[in-house]
PDB file of C-alpha atoms in Angstrom:
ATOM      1  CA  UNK A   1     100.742  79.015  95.989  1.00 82.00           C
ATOM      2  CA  UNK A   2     100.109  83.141  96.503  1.00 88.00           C
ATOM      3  CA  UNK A   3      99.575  84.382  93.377  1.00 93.00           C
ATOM      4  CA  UNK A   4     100.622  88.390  93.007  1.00 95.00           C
ATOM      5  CA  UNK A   5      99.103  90.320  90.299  1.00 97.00           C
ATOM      6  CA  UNK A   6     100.241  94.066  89.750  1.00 98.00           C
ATOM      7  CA  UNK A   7      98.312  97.191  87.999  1.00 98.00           C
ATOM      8  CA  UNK A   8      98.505 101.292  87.974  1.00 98.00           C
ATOM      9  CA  UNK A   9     101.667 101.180  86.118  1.00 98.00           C
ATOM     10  CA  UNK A  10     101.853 103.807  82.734  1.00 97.00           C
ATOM     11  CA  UNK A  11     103.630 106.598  81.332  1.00 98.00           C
ATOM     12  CA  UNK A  12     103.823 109.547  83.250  1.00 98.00           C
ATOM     13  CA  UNK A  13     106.051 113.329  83.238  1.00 98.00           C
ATOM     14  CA  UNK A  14     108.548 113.782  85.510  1.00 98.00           C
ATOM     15  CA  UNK A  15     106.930 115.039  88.720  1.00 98.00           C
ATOM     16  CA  UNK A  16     103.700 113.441  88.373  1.00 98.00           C
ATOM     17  CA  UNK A  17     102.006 110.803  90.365  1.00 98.00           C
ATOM     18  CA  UNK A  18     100.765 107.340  90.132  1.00 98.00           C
ATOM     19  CA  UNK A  19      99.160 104.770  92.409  1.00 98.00           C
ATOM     20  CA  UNK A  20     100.298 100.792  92.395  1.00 98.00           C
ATOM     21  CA  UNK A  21      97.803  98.155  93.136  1.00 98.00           C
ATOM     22  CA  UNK A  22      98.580  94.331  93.994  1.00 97.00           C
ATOM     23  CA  UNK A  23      96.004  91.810  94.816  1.00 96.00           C
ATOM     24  CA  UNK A  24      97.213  88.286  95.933  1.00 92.00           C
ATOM     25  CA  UNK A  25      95.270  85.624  96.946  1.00 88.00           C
ATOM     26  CA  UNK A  26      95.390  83.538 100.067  1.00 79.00           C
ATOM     27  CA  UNK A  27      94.960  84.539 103.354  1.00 75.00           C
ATOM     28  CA  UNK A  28      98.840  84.280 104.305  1.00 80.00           C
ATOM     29  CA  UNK A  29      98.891  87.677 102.640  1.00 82.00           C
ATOM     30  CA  UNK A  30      97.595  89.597 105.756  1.00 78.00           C
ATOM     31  CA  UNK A  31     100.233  88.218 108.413  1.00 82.00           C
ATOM     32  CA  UNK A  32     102.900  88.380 105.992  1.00 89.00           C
ATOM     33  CA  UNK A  33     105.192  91.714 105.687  1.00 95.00           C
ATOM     34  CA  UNK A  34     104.945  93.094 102.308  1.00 96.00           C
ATOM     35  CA  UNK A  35     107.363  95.113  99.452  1.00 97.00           C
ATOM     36  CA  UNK A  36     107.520  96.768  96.490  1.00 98.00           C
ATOM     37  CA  UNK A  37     110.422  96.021  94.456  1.00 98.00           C
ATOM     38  CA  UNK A  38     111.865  97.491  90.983  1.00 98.00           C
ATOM     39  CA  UNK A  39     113.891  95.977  88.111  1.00 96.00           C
ATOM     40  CA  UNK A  40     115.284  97.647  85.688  1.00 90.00           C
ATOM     41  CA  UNK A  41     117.423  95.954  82.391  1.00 83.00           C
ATOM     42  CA  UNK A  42     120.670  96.469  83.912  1.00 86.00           C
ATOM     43  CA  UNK A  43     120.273  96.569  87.686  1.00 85.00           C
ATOM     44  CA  UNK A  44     119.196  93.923  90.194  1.00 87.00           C
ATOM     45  CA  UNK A  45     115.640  93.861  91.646  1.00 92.00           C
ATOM     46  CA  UNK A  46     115.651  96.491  94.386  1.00 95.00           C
ATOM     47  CA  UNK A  47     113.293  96.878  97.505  1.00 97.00           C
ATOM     48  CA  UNK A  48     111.840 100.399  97.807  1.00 98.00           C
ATOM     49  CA  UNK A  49     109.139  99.838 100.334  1.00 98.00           C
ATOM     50  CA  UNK A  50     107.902  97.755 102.467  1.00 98.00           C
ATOM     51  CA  UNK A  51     105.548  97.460 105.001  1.00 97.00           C
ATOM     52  CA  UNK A  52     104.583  94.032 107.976  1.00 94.00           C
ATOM     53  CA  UNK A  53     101.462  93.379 108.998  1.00 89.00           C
ATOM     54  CA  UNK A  54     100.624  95.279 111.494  1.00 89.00           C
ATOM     55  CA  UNK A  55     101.342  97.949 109.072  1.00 92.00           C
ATOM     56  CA  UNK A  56     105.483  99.678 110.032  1.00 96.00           C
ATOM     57  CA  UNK A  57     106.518 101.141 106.857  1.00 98.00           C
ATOM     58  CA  UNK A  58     110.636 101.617 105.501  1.00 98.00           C
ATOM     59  CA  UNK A  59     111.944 103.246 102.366  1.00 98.00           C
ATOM     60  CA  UNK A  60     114.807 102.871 100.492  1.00 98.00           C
ATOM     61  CA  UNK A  61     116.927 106.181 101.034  1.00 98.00           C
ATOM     62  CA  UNK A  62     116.022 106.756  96.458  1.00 96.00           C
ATOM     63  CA  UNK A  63     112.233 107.396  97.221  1.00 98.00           C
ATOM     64  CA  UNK A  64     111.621 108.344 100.848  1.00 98.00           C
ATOM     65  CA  UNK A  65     109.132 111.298 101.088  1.00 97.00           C
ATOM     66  CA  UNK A  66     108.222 110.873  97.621  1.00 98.00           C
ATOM     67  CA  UNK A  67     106.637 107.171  97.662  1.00 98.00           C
ATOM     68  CA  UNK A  68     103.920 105.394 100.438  1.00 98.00           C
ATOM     69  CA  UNK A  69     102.901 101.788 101.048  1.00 98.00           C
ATOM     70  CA  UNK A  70      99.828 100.874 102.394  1.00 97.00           C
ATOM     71  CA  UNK A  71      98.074  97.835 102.274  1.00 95.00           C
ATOM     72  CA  UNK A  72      94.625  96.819 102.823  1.00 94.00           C
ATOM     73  CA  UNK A  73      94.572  93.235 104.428  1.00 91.00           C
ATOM     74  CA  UNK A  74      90.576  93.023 104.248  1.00 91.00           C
ATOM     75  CA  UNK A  75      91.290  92.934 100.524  1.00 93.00           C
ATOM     76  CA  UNK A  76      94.378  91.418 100.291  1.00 93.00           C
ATOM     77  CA  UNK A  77      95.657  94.083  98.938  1.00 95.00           C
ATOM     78  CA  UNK A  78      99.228  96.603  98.642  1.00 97.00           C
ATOM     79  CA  UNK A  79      99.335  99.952  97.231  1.00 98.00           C
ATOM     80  CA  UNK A  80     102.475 102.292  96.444  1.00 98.00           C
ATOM     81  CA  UNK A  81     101.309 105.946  96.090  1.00 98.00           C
ATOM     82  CA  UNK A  82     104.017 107.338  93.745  1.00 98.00           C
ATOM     83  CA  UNK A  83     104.720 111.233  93.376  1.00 98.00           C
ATOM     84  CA  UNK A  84     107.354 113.644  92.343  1.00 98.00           C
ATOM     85  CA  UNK A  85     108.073 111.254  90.042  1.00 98.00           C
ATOM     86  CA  UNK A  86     111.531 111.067  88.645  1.00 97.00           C
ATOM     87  CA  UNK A  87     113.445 109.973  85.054  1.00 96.00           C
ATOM     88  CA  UNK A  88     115.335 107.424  87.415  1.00 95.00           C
ATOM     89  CA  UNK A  89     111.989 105.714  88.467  1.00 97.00           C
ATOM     90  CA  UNK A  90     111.649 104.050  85.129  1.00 97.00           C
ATOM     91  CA  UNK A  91     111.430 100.537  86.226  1.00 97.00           C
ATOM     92  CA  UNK A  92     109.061  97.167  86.592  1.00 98.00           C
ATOM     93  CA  UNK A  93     107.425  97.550  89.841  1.00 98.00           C
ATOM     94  CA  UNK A  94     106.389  94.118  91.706  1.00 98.00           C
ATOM     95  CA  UNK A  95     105.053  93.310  94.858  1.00 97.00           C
ATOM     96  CA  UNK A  96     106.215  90.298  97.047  1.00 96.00           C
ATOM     97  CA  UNK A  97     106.735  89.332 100.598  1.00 95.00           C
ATOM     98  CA  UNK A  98     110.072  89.815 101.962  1.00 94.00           C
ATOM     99  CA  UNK A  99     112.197  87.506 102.882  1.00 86.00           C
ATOM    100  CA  UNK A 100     111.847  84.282 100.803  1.00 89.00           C
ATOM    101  CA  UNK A 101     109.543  85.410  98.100  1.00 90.00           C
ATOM    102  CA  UNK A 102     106.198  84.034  96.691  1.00 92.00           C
ATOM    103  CA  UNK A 103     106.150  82.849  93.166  1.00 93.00           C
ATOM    104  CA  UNK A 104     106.647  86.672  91.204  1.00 95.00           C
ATOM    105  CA  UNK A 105     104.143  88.649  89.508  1.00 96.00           C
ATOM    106  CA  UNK A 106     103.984  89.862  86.182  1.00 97.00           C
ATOM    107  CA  UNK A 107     105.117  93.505  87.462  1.00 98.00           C
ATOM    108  CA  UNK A 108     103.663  96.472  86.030  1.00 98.00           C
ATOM    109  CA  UNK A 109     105.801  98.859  83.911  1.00 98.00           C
ATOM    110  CA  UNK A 110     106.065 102.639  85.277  1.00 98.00           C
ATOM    111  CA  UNK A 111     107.917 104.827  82.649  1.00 97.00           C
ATOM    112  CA  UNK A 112     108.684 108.300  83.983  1.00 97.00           C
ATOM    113  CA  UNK A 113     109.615 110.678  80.949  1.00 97.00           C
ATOM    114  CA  UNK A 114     112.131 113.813  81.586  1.00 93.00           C
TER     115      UNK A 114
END
C-alpha cells in the first residue's frame, strides 16, 4: 500500500506564496500520473493539478498561471508551487494518483488570509 504524506502547508496573506511537498513510498509512484487535490468543509475534493509520468501538466481553470506541479520521481516526490495566493485557496491540500486513488494522506492545511 502507497503511503502519501503531505507538508509546506501554513498561514499565509493573500498574494503570497507557498511550496507543497508529498513523499510516497513505493516505486509505483514514478509511472503513475499524479494530483493535487483540495477539500474544503463544504465542497467536494477538487483536482487542481496534475501531472503523468513523463511529466504533462493540467490545471483546473481556479489556479492556472498562479499554481505549478512538478514532481521529482528519483525521490518519489510531488511539489505544488503556490503564488498569488488567494482568500478562496483556503483548503486541505492532498496529493494522490488519479484515477482510482491510493489510500489518502493526512493533507496539509493552507489558510490564505484576505
Amino acid at each position: 500500500q502507497v503511503q502519501l504524506v503531505e507538508s509546506g502547508g501554513g498561514l499565509v496573506q493573500a498574494g503570497g506564496s507557498l511550496r507543497l511537498s508529498c513523499t510516497a513510498s513505493g516505486s509505483i509512484f514514478a509511472v503513475s500520473a499524479m494530483g493535487w487535490y483540495r477539500q474544503t468543509p463544504r465542497n467536494q475534493r477538487e483536482l487542481v493539478a496534475s501531472i503523468t509520468g513523463r511529466g504533462y501538466t493540467n490545471y483546473a481553470d481556479s489556479v492556472k498561471g498562479r499554481f505549478t506541479i512538478s514532481r521529482d520521481n528519483a525521490k518519489n516526490a510531488l511539489y505544488l508551487e503556490m503564488s498569488s495566493l488567494k482568500p478562496e485557496d483556503t483548503a486541505v491540500y492532498y496529493c494522490n494518483t488519479i484515477g482510482v486513488p491510493w489510500r489518502w494522506g493526512q493533507g496539509t492545511q493552507v489558510t490564505v488570509s484576505s
